Amino acid sequence: MDMPPTIACVVPCHNEEAAVGKVVRDLRAALPEADIYVYDNASTDRTVEVAREAGAIVREERRKGKGNVIRRAFADVDADALLIIDGDDTYDASRARDLVDLLFEGPYDQVVGARRETVSAAYRAGHAFGNRLLTGVVGSLFGNDVTDMLSGYRVFSRRFVKSFPALARQFETETEMTIHALHLRLPTAELEVDYRVRPAGSESKLRTFRDGWHILRVILDLARRERPSLVHTAVAGLLALVSVVLGIPVIADFIRTGTVPRIPTAILAAAVMTIAALVLLVGYILESLMHMRQEQSRLVHLAYAAPTLSPRYTTHHVGTGRVRVRNVSGGL
């Protein structure tokens, strides 16, 4: 007997009693067959009680940070399609069916709800600028067109979830998800969804400059880990340039006089060039190790079947909104 695919929704929450009930009810209306998990992240208000009253399965992650919640949820929850959405009711939870259907229709490993601002106050100017900046940095480093890298409204296949290392601790977890998809060249699609203001009584935990700087640091760290030859070549080139600048006067003196009067400078130039060569060598060694890790992640990914629907079950037509299919090539 053919079985329908299993679907789970994960709602990370920290002090969201004003909004989480509506999010759970909207998800239940859109995906009545889904298991809805609210992961409370050290809330001090009535988030847990409101979520239970709305019918959610409530679990707790005491270590603060959205990345810690995602890490715990991805380890605990097992489903053919796993949807994540913030508990602040800024995303249109009624579109959950569209995202899940698109995942199965692809099939895709990730479908991202690209935010479409419905009112000007929903998306603060600093956040919008930061999102464009960080998205551009990722596109430049990893060679792919990413529209909304920081969207917290996504649905994943089982094989994405089980091959995702989930190392992030804070809001940079969306950056890590995006780069994981690029890293393994996973098929990804985007679907525009409305993004609106928070309800009264709900306060944003995101800080534009603090979290933006933190995400930028994560991108640079990921670039060092995932593009080691590029980073080490750049550092080695800079060191080699310093060595050449230091060494040219020494070489000029030797050609002119046949002596080396600036022995300390000559030794320093030679040492810097040696360091540059070692940095370049380490970069190529790390590149080989990175390819080994990539192969291992790919094999874990391939151990799970692609998301599919049984022929006995049909998906709903994807609702209104621009669908942008992006087959991720990665460029790594």
CSV table of C-alpha atoms in Angstrom, one decimal:
chain,number,residue,atom,x,y,z
A,1,MET,CA,0.0,0.0,0.0
A,2,ASP,CA,1.4,3.4,-1.0
A,3,MET,CA,1.9,5.8,1.9
A,4,PRO,CA,1.8,9.5,1.6
A,5,PRO,CA,5.0,11.5,2.4
A,6,THR,CA,5.5,12.6,5.9
A,7,ILE,CA,5.7,16.4,6.5
A,8,ALA,CA,7.0,18.2,9.6
A,9,CYS,CA,7.0,21.9,10.4
A,10,VAL,CA,9.6,23.4,12.8
A,11,VAL,CA,8.9,26.8,14.4
A,12,PRO,CA,11.8,28.2,16.4
A,13,CYS,CA,10.6,30.6,19.1
A,14,HIS,CA,12.0,33.0,21.7
A,15,ASN,CA,9.3,35.1,23.5
A,16,GLU,CA,6.7,34.9,20.7
A,17,GLU,CA,3.5,34.5,22.7
A,18,ALA,CA,1.9,37.3,20.7
A,19,ALA,CA,2.4,35.5,17.4
A,20,VAL,CA,3.1,31.8,17.7
A,21,GLY,CA,-0.5,30.7,18.2
A,22,LYS,CA,-1.5,32.2,14.8
A,23,VAL,CA,1.5,30.7,13.1
A,24,VAL,CA,0.6,27.2,14.3
A,25,ARG,CA,-3.0,27.6,13.3
A,26,ASP,CA,-2.1,28.9,9.9
A,27,LEU,CA,0.3,25.9,9.4
A,28,ARG,CA,-2.4,23.5,10.5
A,29,ALA,CA,-4.9,25.0,8.0
A,30,ALA,CA,-2.3,24.8,5.2
A,31,LEU,CA,-0.9,21.4,6.1
A,32,PRO,CA,-3.4,19.4,8.1
A,33,GLU,CA,-1.4,16.2,7.7
A,34,ALA,CA,1.9,17.7,9.1
A,35,ASP,CA,3.4,17.4,12.5
A,36,ILE,CA,4.0,20.9,13.9
A,37,TYR,CA,6.9,21.3,16.3
A,38,VAL,CA,7.4,24.5,18.3
A,39,TYR,CA,11.0,24.7,19.6
A,40,ASP,CA,11.0,27.0,22.6
A,41,ASN,CA,14.4,28.7,22.9
A,42,ALA,CA,14.6,29.9,26.6
A,43,SER,CA,11.4,32.0,26.4
A,44,THR,CA,10.4,33.9,29.5
A,45,ASP,CA,6.8,34.6,28.5
A,46,ARG,CA,3.8,32.3,27.7
A,47,THR,CA,5.2,31.0,24.4
A,48,VAL,CA,5.1,27.4,25.5
A,49,GLU,CA,1.5,27.6,26.8
A,50,VAL,CA,0.2,29.4,23.7
A,51,ALA,CA,1.9,26.9,21.4
A,52,ARG,CA,0.4,23.9,23.2
A,53,GLU,CA,-3.1,25.5,23.2
A,54,ALA,CA,-2.8,25.9,19.4
A,55,GLY,CA,-2.0,22.2,19.1
A,56,ALA,CA,1.7,22.2,18.5
A,57,ILE,CA,4.2,19.6,19.8
A,58,VAL,CA,6.4,21.7,22.1
A,59,ARG,CA,10.1,20.9,22.6
A,60,GLU,CA,12.8,23.0,24.3
A,61,GLU,CA,16.3,24.0,23.4
A,62,ARG,CA,17.9,25.8,26.3
A,63,ARG,CA,21.0,27.0,24.5
A,64,LYS,CA,20.0,30.3,23.0
A,65,GLY,CA,20.4,30.9,19.3
A,66,LYS,CA,18.4,29.9,16.3
A,67,GLY,CA,21.3,27.9,15.0
A,68,ASN,CA,21.1,25.7,18.1
A,69,VAL,CA,17.4,25.2,17.6
A,70,ILE,CA,17.8,24.1,14.0
A,71,ARG,CA,20.7,21.8,14.9
A,72,ARG,CA,18.5,20.1,17.6
A,73,ALA,CA,15.4,20.0,15.3
A,74,PHE,CA,17.3,18.5,12.3
A,75,ALA,CA,18.6,15.8,14.6
A,76,ASP,CA,15.3,15.0,16.3
A,77,VAL,CA,12.7,15.3,13.5
A,78,ASP,CA,12.4,12.8,10.7
A,79,ALA,CA,10.2,13.6,7.7
A,80,ASP,CA,10.2,13.5,3.9
A,81,ALA,CA,9.7,17.2,3.9
A,82,LEU,CA,10.7,19.5,6.7
A,83,LEU,CA,9.6,23.1,6.8
A,84,ILE,CA,11.0,25.8,9.0
A,85,ILE,CA,9.3,29.2,9.6
A,86,ASP,CA,9.9,31.8,12.3
A,87,GLY,CA,7.4,32.1,15.0
A,88,ASP,CA,6.9,35.9,14.7
A,89,ASP,CA,4.2,35.7,12.0
A,90,THR,CA,6.1,37.9,9.6
A,91,TYR,CA,6.0,35.1,6.9
A,92,ASP,CA,2.8,34.0,5.3
A,93,ALA,CA,2.3,30.6,6.8
A,94,SER,CA,-0.7,29.9,4.6
A,95,ARG,CA,1.8,29.5,1.7
A,96,ALA,CA,3.3,26.4,3.3
A,97,ARG,CA,1.4,24.1,1.1
A,98,ASP,CA,2.8,25.8,-2.0
A,99,LEU,CA,6.4,25.4,-0.8
A,100,VAL,CA,6.0,21.8,0.1
A,101,ASP,CA,4.2,20.9,-3.2
A,102,LEU,CA,7.0,22.6,-5.1
A,103,LEU,CA,9.6,20.6,-3.3
A,104,PHE,CA,7.9,17.3,-4.4
A,105,GLU,CA,7.2,18.5,-7.9
A,106,GLY,CA,10.8,19.3,-8.6
A,107,PRO,CA,12.0,17.3,-6.9
A,108,TYR,CA,14.1,19.8,-5.1
A,109,ASP,CA,16.2,19.5,-2.0
A,110,GLN,CA,15.4,23.0,-0.8
A,111,VAL,CA,12.7,25.5,-1.6
A,112,VAL,CA,13.2,29.0,-0.2
A,113,GLY,CA,10.4,31.5,0.5
A,114,ALA,CA,11.9,34.6,-1.0
A,115,ARG,CA,10.5,37.6,0.9
A,116,ARG,CA,8.2,40.0,-0.9
A,117,GLU,CA,7.6,43.1,1.2
A,118,THR,CA,3.9,43.9,1.7
A,119,VAL,CA,4.3,47.1,3.6
A,120,SER,CA,7.4,49.4,3.9
A,121,ALA,CA,7.7,49.0,7.6
A,122,ALA,CA,8.1,45.2,7.4
A,123,TYR,CA,11.7,45.2,6.2
A,124,ARG,CA,13.9,47.7,7.9
A,125,ALA,CA,16.3,49.6,5.6
A,126,GLY,CA,19.3,48.4,7.5
A,127,HIS,CA,18.2,44.8,7.2
A,128,ALA,CA,17.4,45.1,3.5
A,129,PHE,CA,20.8,46.6,2.8
A,130,GLY,CA,22.6,44.0,4.9
A,131,ASN,CA,20.7,41.2,3.1
A,132,ARG,CA,21.7,42.5,-0.3
A,133,LEU,CA,25.3,43.0,0.8
A,134,LEU,CA,25.7,39.6,2.3
A,135,THR,CA,23.9,37.9,-0.6
A,136,GLY,CA,26.3,39.7,-3.0
A,137,VAL,CA,29.3,38.5,-1.0
A,138,VAL,CA,28.1,34.9,-1.1
A,139,GLY,CA,27.4,35.2,-4.8
A,140,SER,CA,30.9,36.5,-5.5
A,141,LEU,CA,32.6,33.9,-3.3
A,142,PHE,CA,30.6,30.9,-4.3
A,143,GLY,CA,29.6,31.8,-7.8
A,144,ASN,CA,25.8,31.6,-7.7
A,145,ASP,CA,22.8,33.9,-7.9
A,146,VAL,CA,21.2,33.9,-4.5
A,147,THR,CA,18.1,36.1,-4.2
A,148,ASP,CA,17.2,36.0,-0.5
A,149,MET,CA,20.0,34.3,1.4
A,150,LEU,CA,18.7,35.2,4.8
A,151,SER,CA,15.1,34.0,4.4
A,152,GLY,CA,13.9,32.0,7.4
A,153,TYR,CA,11.0,30.3,5.5
A,154,ARG,CA,12.3,27.2,3.8
A,155,VAL,CA,11.4,23.5,3.2
A,156,PHE,CA,14.0,20.8,2.9
A,157,SER,CA,14.1,17.2,1.7
A,158,ARG,CA,15.1,14.5,4.1
A,159,ARG,CA,18.5,14.1,2.3
A,160,PHE,CA,19.3,17.8,2.7
A,161,VAL,CA,18.5,17.7,6.5
A,162,LYS,CA,20.5,14.5,7.1
A,163,SER,CA,23.6,15.8,5.2
A,164,PHE,CA,23.5,19.3,6.7
A,165,PRO,CA,26.1,19.6,9.5
A,166,ALA,CA,24.3,22.5,11.3
A,167,LEU,CA,27.3,24.1,12.9
A,168,ALA,CA,25.9,27.7,13.3
A,169,ARG,CA,24.7,28.9,16.7
A,170,GLN,CA,22.8,32.1,15.9
A,171,PHE,CA,21.0,33.8,13.0
A,172,GLU,CA,23.8,32.8,10.6
A,173,THR,CA,22.2,29.4,10.2
A,174,GLU,CA,20.4,30.6,7.0
A,175,THR,CA,23.8,31.5,5.5
A,176,GLU,CA,25.1,28.1,6.4
A,177,MET,CA,22.1,26.4,4.7
A,178,THR,CA,22.5,28.5,1.5
A,179,ILE,CA,26.2,27.6,1.3
A,180,HIS,CA,25.6,24.0,2.0
A,181,ALA,CA,23.2,23.9,-1.0
A,182,LEU,CA,25.9,25.6,-3.1
A,183,HIS,CA,28.6,23.3,-1.8
A,184,LEU,CA,26.8,20.1,-2.8
A,185,ARG,CA,25.1,21.7,-5.9
A,186,LEU,CA,21.7,20.7,-4.6
A,187,PRO,CA,18.6,21.5,-6.7
A,188,THR,CA,16.9,24.5,-5.2
A,189,ALA,CA,13.9,26.6,-6.1
A,190,GLU,CA,12.5,29.9,-4.8
A,191,LEU,CA,8.9,31.0,-4.4
A,192,GLU,CA,7.9,34.6,-3.5
A,193,VAL,CA,6.0,34.9,-0.3
A,194,ASP,CA,4.6,37.9,1.5
A,195,TYR,CA,6.7,39.4,4.3
A,196,ARG,CA,4.8,41.6,6.8
A,197,VAL,CA,5.2,43.5,10.0
A,198,ARG,CA,5.3,41.8,13.4
A,199,PRO,CA,2.0,41.7,15.4
A,200,ALA,CA,1.7,44.1,18.3
A,201,GLY,CA,3.6,42.8,21.3
A,202,SER,CA,6.2,40.9,19.3
A,203,GLU,CA,9.8,42.3,19.3
A,204,SER,CA,12.5,41.5,16.8
A,205,LYS,CA,15.6,39.8,18.2
A,206,LEU,CA,17.7,40.6,15.1
A,207,ARG,CA,20.2,43.4,15.4
A,208,THR,CA,21.3,44.9,12.1
A,209,PHE,CA,24.9,45.6,12.8
A,210,ARG,CA,25.7,43.0,15.4
A,211,ASP,CA,24.1,40.1,13.5
A,212,GLY,CA,25.2,41.4,10.1
A,213,TRP,CA,28.8,41.5,11.3
A,214,HIS,CA,28.4,38.1,12.8
A,215,ILE,CA,27.0,36.7,9.5
A,216,LEU,CA,29.8,38.3,7.5
A,217,ARG,CA,32.4,36.7,9.7
A,218,VAL,CA,30.7,33.3,9.1
A,219,ILE,CA,30.8,33.9,5.4
A,220,LEU,CA,34.5,34.7,5.5
A,221,ASP,CA,35.1,31.6,7.7
A,222,LEU,CA,33.2,29.4,5.3
A,223,ALA,CA,35.2,30.9,2.4
A,224,ARG,CA,38.4,29.9,4.3
A,225,ARG,CA,37.0,26.4,4.8
A,226,GLU,CA,35.2,25.8,1.5
A,227,ARG,CA,37.5,27.8,-0.8
A,228,PRO,CA,40.9,27.3,0.9
A,229,SER,CA,43.0,27.5,-2.4
A,230,LEU,CA,41.4,30.9,-3.2
A,231,VAL,CA,41.9,32.4,0.3
A,232,HIS,CA,45.4,31.0,0.7
A,233,THR,CA,46.4,32.1,-2.8
A,234,ALA,CA,45.3,35.6,-2.0
A,235,VAL,CA,47.3,35.7,1.3
A,236,ALA,CA,50.3,34.1,-0.3
A,237,GLY,CA,50.2,36.7,-3.1
A,238,LEU,CA,50.1,39.5,-0.6
A,239,LEU,CA,53.1,38.1,1.3
A,240,ALA,CA,55.0,37.5,-2.0
A,241,LEU,CA,54.3,41.2,-2.9
A,242,VAL,CA,55.7,42.3,0.5
A,243,SER,CA,58.8,40.1,-0.1
A,244,VAL,CA,59.4,41.5,-3.6
A,245,VAL,CA,59.0,45.1,-2.3
A,246,LEU,CA,61.6,44.4,0.4
A,247,GLY,CA,63.9,42.4,-1.9
A,248,ILE,CA,64.1,44.7,-4.9
A,249,PRO,CA,66.5,47.3,-3.2
A,250,VAL,CA,68.7,44.4,-2.0
A,251,ILE,CA,68.9,42.9,-5.5
A,252,ALA,CA,69.6,46.4,-7.0
A,253,ASP,CA,72.5,47.0,-4.5
A,254,PHE,CA,73.9,43.5,-5.3
A,255,ILE,CA,73.8,44.2,-9.1
A,256,ARG,CA,75.4,47.6,-8.7
A,257,THR,CA,78.1,46.8,-6.1
A,258,GLY,CA,78.4,43.0,-6.0
A,259,THR,CA,77.7,43.1,-2.2
A,260,VAL,CA,74.7,42.8,0.1
A,261,PRO,CA,74.9,45.7,2.5
A,262,ARG,CA,71.3,45.2,3.8
A,263,ILE,CA,71.6,41.7,5.2
A,264,PRO,CA,68.7,42.0,7.7
A,265,THR,CA,66.4,43.2,4.9
A,266,ALA,CA,67.6,40.3,2.6
A,267,ILE,CA,66.9,37.8,5.3
A,268,LEU,CA,63.4,39.3,6.0
A,269,ALA,CA,62.5,39.3,2.3
A,270,ALA,CA,63.6,35.6,2.0
A,271,ALA,CA,61.7,34.6,5.1
A,272,VAL,CA,58.5,36.3,3.9
A,273,MET,CA,58.7,34.6,0.5
A,274,THR,CA,59.3,31.3,2.2
A,275,ILE,CA,56.2,31.9,4.4
A,276,ALA,CA,54.2,32.8,1.2
A,277,ALA,CA,55.2,29.5,-0.4
A,278,LEU,CA,54.2,27.6,2.7
A,279,VAL,CA,50.8,29.4,2.9
A,280,LEU,CA,50.2,28.5,-0.8
A,281,LEU,CA,51.1,24.8,-0.1
A,282,VAL,CA,48.8,24.6,2.9
A,283,GLY,CA,46.0,26.0,0.8
A,284,TYR,CA,46.4,23.2,-1.8
A,285,ILE,CA,46.5,20.6,1.0
A,286,LEU,CA,43.3,22.0,2.5
A,287,GLU,CA,41.7,22.1,-0.9
A,288,SER,CA,42.3,18.3,-1.2
A,289,LEU,CA,40.9,17.7,2.3
A,290,MET,CA,37.8,19.9,1.4
A,291,HIS,CA,37.2,17.7,-1.6
A,292,MET,CA,37.3,14.7,0.6
A,293,ARG,CA,34.7,16.2,2.9
A,294,GLN,CA,32.6,17.2,0.0
A,295,GLU,CA,32.6,13.6,-1.3
A,296,GLN,CA,31.6,12.3,2.1
A,297,SER,CA,28.7,14.8,2.4
A,298,ARG,CA,27.6,13.9,-1.1
A,299,LEU,CA,27.6,10.2,-0.2
A,300,VAL,CA,25.5,10.9,2.9
A,301,HIS,CA,23.1,12.9,0.7
A,302,LEU,CA,22.8,10.1,-1.8
A,303,ALA,CA,22.0,7.5,0.9
A,304,TYR,CA,18.5,9.0,1.0
A,305,ALA,CA,15.9,8.9,-1.8
A,306,ALA,CA,14.8,12.0,-3.6
A,307,PRO,CA,11.5,13.6,-2.3
A,308,THR,CA,8.7,12.0,-4.3
A,309,LEU,CA,4.9,11.6,-4.1
A,310,SER,CA,3.2,8.3,-4.6
A,311,PRO,CA,1.2,8.2,-7.9
A,312,ARG,CA,-1.9,7.9,-5.7
A,313,TYR,CA,-1.3,11.3,-4.2
A,314,THR,CA,-1.3,14.5,-6.2
A,315,THR,CA,0.0,17.9,-5.2
A,316,HIS,CA,-1.9,21.1,-5.2
A,317,HIS,CA,-1.3,23.7,-7.8
A,318,VAL,CA,1.4,26.2,-6.7
A,319,GLY,CA,-0.4,29.4,-5.7
A,320,THR,CA,0.1,32.9,-6.9
A,321,GLY,CA,3.5,34.3,-6.7
A,322,ARG,CA,6.6,34.3,-8.8
A,323,VAL,CA,8.3,30.9,-8.9
A,324,ARG,CA,12.0,31.1,-9.7
A,325,VAL,CA,13.6,27.7,-10.2
A,326,ARG,CA,17.3,27.7,-9.5
A,327,ASN,CA,19.3,24.6,-10.1
A,328,VAL,CA,22.3,25.3,-8.0
A,329,SER,CA,25.6,24.9,-9.7
A,330,GLY,CA,27.7,25.9,-6.7
A,331,GLY,CA,30.9,26.9,-8.5
A,332,LEU,CA,33.0,25.3,-5.8
